[in-house]
Coordinates of C-alpha atoms in Angstrom, one line a residue:
X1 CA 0.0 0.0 0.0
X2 CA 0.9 3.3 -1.0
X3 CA 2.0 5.7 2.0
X4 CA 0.1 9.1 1.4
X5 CA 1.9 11.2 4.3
X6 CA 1.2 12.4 8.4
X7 CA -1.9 11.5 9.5
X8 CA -4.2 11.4 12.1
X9 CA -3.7 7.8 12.8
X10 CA -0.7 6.6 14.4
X11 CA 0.7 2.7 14.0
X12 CA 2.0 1.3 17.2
X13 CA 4.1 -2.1 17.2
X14 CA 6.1 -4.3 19.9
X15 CA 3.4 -3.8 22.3
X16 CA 3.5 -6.8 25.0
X17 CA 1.3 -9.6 24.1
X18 CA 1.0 -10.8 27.8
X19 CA -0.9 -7.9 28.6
X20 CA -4.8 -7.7 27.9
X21 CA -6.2 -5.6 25.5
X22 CA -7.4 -3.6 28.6
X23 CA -4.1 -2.7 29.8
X24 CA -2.6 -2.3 26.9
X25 CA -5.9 0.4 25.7
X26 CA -5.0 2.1 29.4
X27 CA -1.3 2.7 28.7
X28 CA -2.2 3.8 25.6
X29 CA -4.5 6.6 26.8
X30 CA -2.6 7.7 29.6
X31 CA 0.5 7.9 27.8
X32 CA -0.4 9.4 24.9
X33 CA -3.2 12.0 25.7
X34 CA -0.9 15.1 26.7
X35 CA 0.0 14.9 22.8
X36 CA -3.7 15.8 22.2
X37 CA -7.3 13.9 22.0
X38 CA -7.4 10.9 21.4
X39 CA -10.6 9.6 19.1
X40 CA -10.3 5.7 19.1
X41 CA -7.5 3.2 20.3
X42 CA -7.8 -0.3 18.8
X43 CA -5.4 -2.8 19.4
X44 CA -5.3 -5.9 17.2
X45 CA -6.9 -8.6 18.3
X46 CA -5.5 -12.1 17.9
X47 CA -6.1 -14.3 14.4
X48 CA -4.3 -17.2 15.2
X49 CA -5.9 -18.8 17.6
X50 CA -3.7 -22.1 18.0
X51 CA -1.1 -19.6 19.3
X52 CA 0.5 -19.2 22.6
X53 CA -1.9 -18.7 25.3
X54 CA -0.3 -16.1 26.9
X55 CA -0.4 -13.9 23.4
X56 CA -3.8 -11.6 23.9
X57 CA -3.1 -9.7 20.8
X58 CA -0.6 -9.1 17.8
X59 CA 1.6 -6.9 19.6
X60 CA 0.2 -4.0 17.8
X61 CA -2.3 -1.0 18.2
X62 CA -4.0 2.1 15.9
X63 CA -4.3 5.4 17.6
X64 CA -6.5 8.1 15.7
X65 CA -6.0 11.7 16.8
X66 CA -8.5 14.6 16.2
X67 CA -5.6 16.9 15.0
X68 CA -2.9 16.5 12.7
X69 CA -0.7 18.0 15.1
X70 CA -1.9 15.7 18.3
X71 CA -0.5 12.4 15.7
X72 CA 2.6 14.2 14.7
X73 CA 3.8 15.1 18.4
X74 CA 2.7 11.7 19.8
X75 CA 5.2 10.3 16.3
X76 CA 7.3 12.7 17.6
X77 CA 7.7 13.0 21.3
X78 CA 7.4 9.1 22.6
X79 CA 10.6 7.8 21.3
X80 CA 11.8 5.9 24.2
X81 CA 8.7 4.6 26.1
X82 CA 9.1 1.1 27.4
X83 CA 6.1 -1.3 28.6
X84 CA 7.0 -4.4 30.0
X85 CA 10.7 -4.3 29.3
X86 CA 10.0 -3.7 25.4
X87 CA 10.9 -0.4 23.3
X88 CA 7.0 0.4 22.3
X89 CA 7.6 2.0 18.5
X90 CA 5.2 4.7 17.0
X91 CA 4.7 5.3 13.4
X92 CA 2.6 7.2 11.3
X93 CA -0.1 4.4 9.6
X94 CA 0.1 4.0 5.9
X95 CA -3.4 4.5 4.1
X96 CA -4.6 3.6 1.2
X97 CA -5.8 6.3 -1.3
X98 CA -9.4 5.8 -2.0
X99 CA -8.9 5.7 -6.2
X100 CA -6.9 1.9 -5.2
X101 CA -9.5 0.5 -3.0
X102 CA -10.9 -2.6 -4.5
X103 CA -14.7 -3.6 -4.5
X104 CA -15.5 -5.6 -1.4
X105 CA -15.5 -9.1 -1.4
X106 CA -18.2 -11.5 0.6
X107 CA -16.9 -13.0 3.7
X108 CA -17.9 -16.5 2.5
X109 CA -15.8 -16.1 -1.4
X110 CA -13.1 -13.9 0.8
X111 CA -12.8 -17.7 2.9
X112 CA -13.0 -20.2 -0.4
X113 CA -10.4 -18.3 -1.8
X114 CA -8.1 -18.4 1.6
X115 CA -9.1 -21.9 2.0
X116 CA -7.9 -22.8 -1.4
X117 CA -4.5 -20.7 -1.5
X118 CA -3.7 -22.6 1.8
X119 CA -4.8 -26.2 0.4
X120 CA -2.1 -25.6 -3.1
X121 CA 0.3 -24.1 -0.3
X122 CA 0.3 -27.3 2.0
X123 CA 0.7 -29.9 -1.3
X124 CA 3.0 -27.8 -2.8
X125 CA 5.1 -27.9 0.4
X126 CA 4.2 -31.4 0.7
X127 CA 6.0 -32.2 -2.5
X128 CA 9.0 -30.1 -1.7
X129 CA 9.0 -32.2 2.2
X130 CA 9.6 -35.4 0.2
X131 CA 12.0 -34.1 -1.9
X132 CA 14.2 -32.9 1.0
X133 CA 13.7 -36.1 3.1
X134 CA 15.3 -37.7 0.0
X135 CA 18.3 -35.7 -0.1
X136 CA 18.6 -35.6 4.0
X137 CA 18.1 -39.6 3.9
X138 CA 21.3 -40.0 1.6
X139 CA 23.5 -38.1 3.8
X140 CA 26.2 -40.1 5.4
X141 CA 26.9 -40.1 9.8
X142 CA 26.5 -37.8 11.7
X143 CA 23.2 -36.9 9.4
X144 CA 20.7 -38.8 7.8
X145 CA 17.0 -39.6 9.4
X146 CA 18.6 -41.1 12.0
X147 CA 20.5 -38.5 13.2
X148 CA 18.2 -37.4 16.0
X149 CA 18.5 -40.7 17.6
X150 CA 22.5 -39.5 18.2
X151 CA 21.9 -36.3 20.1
X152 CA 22.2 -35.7 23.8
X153 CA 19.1 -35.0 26.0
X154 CA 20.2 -32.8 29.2
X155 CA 16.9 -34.3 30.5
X156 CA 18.6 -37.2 32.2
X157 CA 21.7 -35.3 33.8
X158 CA 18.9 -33.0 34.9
X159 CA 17.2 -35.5 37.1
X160 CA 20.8 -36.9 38.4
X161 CA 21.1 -33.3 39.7
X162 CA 21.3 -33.2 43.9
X163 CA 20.7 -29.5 44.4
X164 CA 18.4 -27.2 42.0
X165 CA 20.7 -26.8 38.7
X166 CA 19.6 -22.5 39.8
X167 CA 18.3 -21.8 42.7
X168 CA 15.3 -19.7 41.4
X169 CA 13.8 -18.8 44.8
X170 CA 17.1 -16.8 45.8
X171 CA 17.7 -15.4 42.2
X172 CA 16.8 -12.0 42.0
X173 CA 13.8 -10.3 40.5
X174 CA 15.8 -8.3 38.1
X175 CA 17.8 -11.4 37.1
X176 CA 15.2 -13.9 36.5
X177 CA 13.3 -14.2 33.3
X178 CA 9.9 -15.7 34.2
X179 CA 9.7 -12.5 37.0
X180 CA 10.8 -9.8 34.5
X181 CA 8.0 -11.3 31.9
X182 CA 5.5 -11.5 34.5
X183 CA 6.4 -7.8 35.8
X184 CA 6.1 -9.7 39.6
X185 CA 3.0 -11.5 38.7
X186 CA 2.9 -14.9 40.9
X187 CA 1.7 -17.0 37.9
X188 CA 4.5 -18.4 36.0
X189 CA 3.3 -18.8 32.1
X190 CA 4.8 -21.8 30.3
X191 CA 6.7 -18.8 28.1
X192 CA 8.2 -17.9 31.5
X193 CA 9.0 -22.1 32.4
X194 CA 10.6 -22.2 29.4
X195 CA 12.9 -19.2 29.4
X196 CA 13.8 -20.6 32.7
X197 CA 14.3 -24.2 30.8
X198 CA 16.8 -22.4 28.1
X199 CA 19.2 -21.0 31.1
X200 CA 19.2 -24.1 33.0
X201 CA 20.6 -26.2 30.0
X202 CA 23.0 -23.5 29.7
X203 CA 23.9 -23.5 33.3
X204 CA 24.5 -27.4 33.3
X205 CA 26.6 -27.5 30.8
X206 CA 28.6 -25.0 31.9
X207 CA 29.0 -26.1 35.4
X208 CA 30.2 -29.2 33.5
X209 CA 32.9 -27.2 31.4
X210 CA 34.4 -25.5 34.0
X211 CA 34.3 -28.2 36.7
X212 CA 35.8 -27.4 39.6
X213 CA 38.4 -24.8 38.2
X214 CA 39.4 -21.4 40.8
X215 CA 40.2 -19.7 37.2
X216 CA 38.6 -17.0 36.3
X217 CA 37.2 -17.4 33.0
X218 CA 35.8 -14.8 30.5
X219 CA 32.6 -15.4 28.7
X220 CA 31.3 -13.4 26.5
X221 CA 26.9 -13.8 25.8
X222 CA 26.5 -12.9 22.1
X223 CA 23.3 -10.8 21.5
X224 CA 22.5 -10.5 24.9
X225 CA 18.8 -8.7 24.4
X226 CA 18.4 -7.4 28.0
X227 CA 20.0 -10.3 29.6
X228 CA 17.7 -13.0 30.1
X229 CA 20.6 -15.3 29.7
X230 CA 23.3 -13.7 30.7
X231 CA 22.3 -11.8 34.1
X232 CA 21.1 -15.5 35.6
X233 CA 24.1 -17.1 34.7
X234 CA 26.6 -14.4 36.4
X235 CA 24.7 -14.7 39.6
X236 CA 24.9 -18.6 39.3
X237 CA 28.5 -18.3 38.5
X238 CA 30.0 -15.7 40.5
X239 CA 33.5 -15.8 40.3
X240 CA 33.5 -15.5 36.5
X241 CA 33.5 -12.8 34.3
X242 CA 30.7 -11.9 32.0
X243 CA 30.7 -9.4 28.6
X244 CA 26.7 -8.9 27.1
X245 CA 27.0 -8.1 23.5
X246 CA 24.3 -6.3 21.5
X247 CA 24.1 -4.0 18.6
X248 CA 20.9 -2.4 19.9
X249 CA 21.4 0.0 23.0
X250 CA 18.3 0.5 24.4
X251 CA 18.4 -3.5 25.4
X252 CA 21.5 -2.8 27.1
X253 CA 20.5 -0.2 28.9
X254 CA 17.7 -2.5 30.3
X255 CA 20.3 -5.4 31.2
X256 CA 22.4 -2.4 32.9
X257 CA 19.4 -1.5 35.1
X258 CA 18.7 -5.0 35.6
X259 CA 22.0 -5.8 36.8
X260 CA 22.7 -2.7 38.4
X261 CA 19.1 -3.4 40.8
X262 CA 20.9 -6.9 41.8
X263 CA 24.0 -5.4 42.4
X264 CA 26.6 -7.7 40.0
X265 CA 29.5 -6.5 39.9
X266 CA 30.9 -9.3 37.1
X267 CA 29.0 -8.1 34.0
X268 CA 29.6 -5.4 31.9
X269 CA 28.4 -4.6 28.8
X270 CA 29.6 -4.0 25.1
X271 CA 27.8 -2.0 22.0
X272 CA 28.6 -3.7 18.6
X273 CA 28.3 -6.7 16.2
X274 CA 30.2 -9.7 17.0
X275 CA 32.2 -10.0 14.0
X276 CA 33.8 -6.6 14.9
X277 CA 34.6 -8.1 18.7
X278 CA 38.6 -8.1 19.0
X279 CA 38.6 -9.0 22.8
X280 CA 39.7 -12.4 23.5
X281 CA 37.1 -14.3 25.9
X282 CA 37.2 -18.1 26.8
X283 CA 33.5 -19.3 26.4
X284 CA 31.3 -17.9 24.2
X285 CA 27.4 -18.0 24.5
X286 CA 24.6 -17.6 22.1
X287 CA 20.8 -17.7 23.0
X288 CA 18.8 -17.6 19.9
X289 CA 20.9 -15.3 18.2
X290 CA 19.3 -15.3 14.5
X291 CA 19.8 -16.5 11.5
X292 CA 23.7 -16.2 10.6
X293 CA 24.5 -14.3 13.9
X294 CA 24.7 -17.9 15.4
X295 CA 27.1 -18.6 12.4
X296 CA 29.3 -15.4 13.2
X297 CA 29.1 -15.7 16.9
X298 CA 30.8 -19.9 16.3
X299 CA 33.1 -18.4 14.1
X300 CA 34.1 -15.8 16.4
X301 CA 35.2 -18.6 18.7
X302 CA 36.9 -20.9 16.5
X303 CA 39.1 -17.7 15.9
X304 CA 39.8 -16.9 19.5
X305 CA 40.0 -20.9 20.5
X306 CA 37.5 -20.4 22.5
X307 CA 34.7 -22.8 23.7
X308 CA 31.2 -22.1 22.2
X309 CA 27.7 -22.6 24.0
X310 CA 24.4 -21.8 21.1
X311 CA 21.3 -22.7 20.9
X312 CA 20.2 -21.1 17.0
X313 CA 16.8 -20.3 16.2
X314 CA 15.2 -18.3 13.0
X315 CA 17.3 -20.8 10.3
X316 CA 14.9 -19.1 8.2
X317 CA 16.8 -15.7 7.7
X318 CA 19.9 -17.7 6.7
X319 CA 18.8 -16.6 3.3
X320 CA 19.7 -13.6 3.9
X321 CA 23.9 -15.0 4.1
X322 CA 23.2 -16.5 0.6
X323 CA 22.7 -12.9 -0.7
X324 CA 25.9 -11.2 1.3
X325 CA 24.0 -9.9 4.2
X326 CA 23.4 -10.2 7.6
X327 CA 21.3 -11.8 10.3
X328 CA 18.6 -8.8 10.2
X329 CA 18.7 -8.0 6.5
X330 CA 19.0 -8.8 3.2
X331 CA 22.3 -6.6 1.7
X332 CA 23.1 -4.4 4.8
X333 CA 25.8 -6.4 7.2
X334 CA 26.3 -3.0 9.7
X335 CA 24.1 -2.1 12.1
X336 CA 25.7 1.4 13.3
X337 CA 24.2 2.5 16.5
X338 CA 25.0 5.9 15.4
X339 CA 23.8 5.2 12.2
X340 CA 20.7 3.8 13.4
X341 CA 19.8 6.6 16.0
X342 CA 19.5 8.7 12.3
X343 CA 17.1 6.1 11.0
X344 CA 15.1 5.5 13.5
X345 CA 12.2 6.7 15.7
X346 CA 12.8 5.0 18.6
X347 CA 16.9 4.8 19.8
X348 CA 18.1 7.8 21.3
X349 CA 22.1 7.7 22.0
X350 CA 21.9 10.4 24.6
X351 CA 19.9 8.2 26.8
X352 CA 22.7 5.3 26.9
X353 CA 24.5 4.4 30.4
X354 CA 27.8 5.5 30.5
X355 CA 28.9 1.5 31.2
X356 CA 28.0 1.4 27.5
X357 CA 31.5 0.6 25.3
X358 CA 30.6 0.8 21.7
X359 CA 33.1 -1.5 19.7
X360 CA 35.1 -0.5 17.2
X361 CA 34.6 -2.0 13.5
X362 CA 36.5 -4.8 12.4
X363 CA 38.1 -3.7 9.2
X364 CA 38.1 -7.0 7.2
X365 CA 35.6 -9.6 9.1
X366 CA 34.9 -13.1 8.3
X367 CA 31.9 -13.6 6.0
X368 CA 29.6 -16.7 6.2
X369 CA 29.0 -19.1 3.5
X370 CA 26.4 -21.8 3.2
X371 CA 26.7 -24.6 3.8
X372 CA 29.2 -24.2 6.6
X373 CA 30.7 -27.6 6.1
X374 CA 32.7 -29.6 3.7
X375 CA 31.0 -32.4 4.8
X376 CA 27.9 -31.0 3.5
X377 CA 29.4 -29.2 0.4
X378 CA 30.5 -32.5 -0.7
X379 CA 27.6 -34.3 -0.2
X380 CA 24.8 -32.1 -1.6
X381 CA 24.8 -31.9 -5.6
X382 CA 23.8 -28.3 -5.5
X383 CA 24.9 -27.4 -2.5
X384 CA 23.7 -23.6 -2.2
X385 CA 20.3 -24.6 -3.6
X386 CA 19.6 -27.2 -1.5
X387 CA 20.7 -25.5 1.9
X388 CA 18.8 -23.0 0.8
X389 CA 15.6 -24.9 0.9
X390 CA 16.6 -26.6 3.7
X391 CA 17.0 -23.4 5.8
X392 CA 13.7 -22.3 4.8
X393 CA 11.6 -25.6 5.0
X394 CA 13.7 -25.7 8.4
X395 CA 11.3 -22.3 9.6
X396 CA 7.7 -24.4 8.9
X397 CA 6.5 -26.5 11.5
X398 CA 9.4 -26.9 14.0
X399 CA 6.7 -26.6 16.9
X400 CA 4.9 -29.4 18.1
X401 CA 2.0 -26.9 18.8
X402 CA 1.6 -27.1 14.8
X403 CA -2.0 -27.7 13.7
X404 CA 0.1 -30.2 11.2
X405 CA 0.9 -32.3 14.2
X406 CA 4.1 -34.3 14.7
X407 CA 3.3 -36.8 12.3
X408 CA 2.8 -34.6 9.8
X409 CA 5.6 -35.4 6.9
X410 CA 5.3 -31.5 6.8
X411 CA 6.5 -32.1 10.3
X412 CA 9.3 -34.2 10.1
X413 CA 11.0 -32.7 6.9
X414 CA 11.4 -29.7 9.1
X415 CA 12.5 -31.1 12.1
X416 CA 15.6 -32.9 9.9
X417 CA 16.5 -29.5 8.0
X418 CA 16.8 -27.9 11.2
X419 CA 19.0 -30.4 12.8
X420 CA 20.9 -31.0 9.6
X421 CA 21.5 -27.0 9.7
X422 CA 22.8 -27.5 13.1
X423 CA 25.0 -30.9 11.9
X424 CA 26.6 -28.4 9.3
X425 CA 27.5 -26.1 11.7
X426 CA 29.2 -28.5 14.7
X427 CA 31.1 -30.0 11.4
X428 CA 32.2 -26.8 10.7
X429 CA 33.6 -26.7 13.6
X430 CA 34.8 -29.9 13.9
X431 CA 36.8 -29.4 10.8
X432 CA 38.7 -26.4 12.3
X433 CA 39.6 -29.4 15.3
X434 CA 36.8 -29.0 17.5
X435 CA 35.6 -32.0 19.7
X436 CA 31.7 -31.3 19.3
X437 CA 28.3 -31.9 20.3
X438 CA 24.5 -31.5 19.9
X439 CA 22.8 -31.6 22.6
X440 CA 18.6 -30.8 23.4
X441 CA 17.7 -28.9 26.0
X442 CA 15.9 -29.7 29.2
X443 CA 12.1 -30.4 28.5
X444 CA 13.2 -30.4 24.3
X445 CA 9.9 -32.0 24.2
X446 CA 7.9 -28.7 25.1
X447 CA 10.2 -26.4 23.1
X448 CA 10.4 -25.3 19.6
X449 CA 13.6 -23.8 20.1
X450 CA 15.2 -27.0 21.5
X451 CA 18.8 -27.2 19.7
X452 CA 21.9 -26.8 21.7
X453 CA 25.5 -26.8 19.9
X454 CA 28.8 -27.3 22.4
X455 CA 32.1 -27.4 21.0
X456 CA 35.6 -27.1 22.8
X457 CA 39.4 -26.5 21.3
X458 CA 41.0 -30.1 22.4
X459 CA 44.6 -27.8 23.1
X460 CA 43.5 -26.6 25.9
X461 CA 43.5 -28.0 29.2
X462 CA 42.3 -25.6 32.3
X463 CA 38.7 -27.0 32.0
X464 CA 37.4 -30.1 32.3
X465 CA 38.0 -32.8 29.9
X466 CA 36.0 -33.5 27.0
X467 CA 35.2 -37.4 28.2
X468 CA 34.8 -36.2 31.7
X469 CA 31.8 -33.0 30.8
X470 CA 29.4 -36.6 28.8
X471 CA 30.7 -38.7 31.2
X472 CA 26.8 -39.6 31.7
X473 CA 25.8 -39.2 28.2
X474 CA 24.1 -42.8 26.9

């Protein structure tokens, strides 16, 4: 749709989908009627109904002013308002001119014709699901359809556990993810379980890796967000040091606060993209860093000999590598924060903590290519084709929750793209002379998101031994 200029209506996106409608219509109003008055609020109500139970809308809202002038100052003037821990961002709505509206269509033909676009999308995808099972079932150890039955559940060493893998009662509010989503609520949301789930795995495994060592290592938490990862694991692991790298500030602000409020004192904070990082750290973590920033962020390691901790998610944007960009677009592969308090609405650099260290660029950085592996590239006939449609069939239907079902063949085409993704990457690795892993996640069975990668440099010795951290593995 064509945008036709400042309005009276005003687009409003990130909005918290664990709050109600209500609240979310409330915040709204209060917050935005010193810009003027307002004539309606409506925030989108849900259309997916097999979603996530704690979702109550789409995350987004219209606000219709009487004046042009009450639109443009609320576009204006509420750059930096946070609900919930998220940047809310304000936009003016695009319209479309009256001269390109099309004639109404019934709500009956409106659904035969939605009905019948999804039934040629689903056997169209069908086709391509065998097709890839095909090529994935050709592929020779550690792939193949069988390659699922060789991954490591943490769901056993979980139950061997004496004593709580994080003590979650003592943890503070600021540090622990299902509070912070909840803003204090006392019902904890299987979203806030989960989140809980994701740190826990990480935690295991690292207790694991660095055993019973008085050294100080440095571990670095690539794309941090606002530290739902890494603020949990510094007050589990106290004597260690922690870096939080993001390329967006605002989030690190929030992990500042955050920390600051539970007073750690072995976390600090970096500004930048982690193929520019030149500081050397010993363990570096990942938490659903997407697309190709998983890739960089493995890389990364490899070229400091460092050990590396990930759990990818969004194999879907790895198209955007195949075109020379990055994991948020298709061509750019910066993401200035300087730059990008030009561009945008909502990041103001005046408002970052002084703790903030931006990073400087890396003048010649690493660039990924797909697939990551010579195992891979050598087995695949077109090899950036067929990763390509890999990475994307990899996107559909990785969540149980799918109306397809697990038995869907829908289903299980996806489920082996996105492990075989995973495969390429830990061989990657492996051919640079890593000793690797994959691994799933406590409760994988309840997650989409279940994937964990572990690899360790065998040169070096002051952590534990590679037989010693899957000394239970069966």
């Amino acid at each position: 749709m064509e945008e036709v200029g400042p309005g009276k209506r005003v687009y409003v996106c990130n909005l918290p989908r664990e709050c109600t409608v209500d609240e979310v219509e409330r915040w709204l109003q209060t917050n935005l009627s010193e810009c003027g008055e307002i004539k309606e609020i409506k925030v989108v109500k849900r259309n997916r109904p097999e979603g996530s139970q704690c979702q109550n809308h789409e995350g987004q809202a219209h606000v219709v002013f009487e004046t042009l002038q009450a639109a443009e100052k609320a576009v204006t003037s509420s750059k930096n308002m946070i609900l919930k821990e998220r940047i809310i961002r304000f936009r003016y709505a695009k319209v479309q001119p009256l001269k390109n509206l099309k004639k109404e269509i019934p709500a009956k033909d409106r659904m035969l014709k939605t009905e019948a676009r999804q039934r040629n999308r689903h056997r169209r995808m069908e086709r391509e699901a065998e097709d890839i099972i095909e090529i994935i079932s050709r592929l020779p150890e550690p792939g193949g359809c069988s390659a699922e039955k060789r991954t490591i559940s943490l769901d056993a060493w979980a139950q061997m556990e004496v004593n709580p893998i994080i003590n979650w009662e003592k943890m503070p509010v600021s540090c622990d993810p299902c509070d912070i989503l909840q803003s204090g609520s006392q019902e904890k949301t299987l979203r806030g379980e989960r989140k809980r789930w994701q740190v826990e795995s990480f935690a295991l495994l690292l207790d694991r890796l660095l055993g019973s060592s008085k050294k100080s290592f440095r571990i670095v938490d690539i794309g941090c967000g606002t530290g739902n990862l890494a603020l949990p694991l510094a007050v589990r692991f106290p004597l260690h040091e922690f870096t939080a790298l993001d390329m967006k500030p605002q989030a690190l602000n929030i992990l500042n606060r955050r920390s600051h409020e539970a007073g750690l004192t072995n976390i600090k904070t970096k500004l930048g993209m982690v193929e520019d990082m030149q500081d050397g750290f010993d363990v570096c973590l990942a938490l659903h860093a997407c697309g190709n920033a998983t890739d960089y962020a493995m890389m990364k390691a490899v070229q400091m000999r460092a050990a590396y901790l990930v759990s990818p998610c969004c194999v879907g944007k790895l198209k955007f590598s195949l075109t020379g960009g990055s994991s948020f677009h298709m061509s750019k592969c910066r993401y200035s924060a300087t730059e990008q308090a030009h561009q945008s609405d909502y990041i103001n650099l005046e408002s970052l903590s002084e703790s903030i260290k931006e990073i400087s660029m890396e003048s010649d950085p690493q660039v990924v290519t797909h697939p990551r592996s010579a195992w891979m590239t050598d087995q695949l006939t077109e090899p950036v084709q067929q990763f390509q449609a890999m990475a994307k069939m990899g996107d559909y239907f990785h969540s149980k929750d799918s109306k397809h079902g697990e038995a869907s063949n829908l289903w299980n085409a996806a489920s082996l793209c996105k492990l075989h993704i995973e495969i390429d990457r830990n061989q990657a690795a492996k051919e640079a002379g890593y000793m690797v892993e994959l691994i799933k996640t406590i409760h994988c069975d309840q997650m989409a998101k279940k994937d964990l990668l572990m690899g360790v440099p065998p040169e070096r010795s002051d952590w534990s031994s590679w037989d010693s951290i899957f000394r239970t593995a069966v």
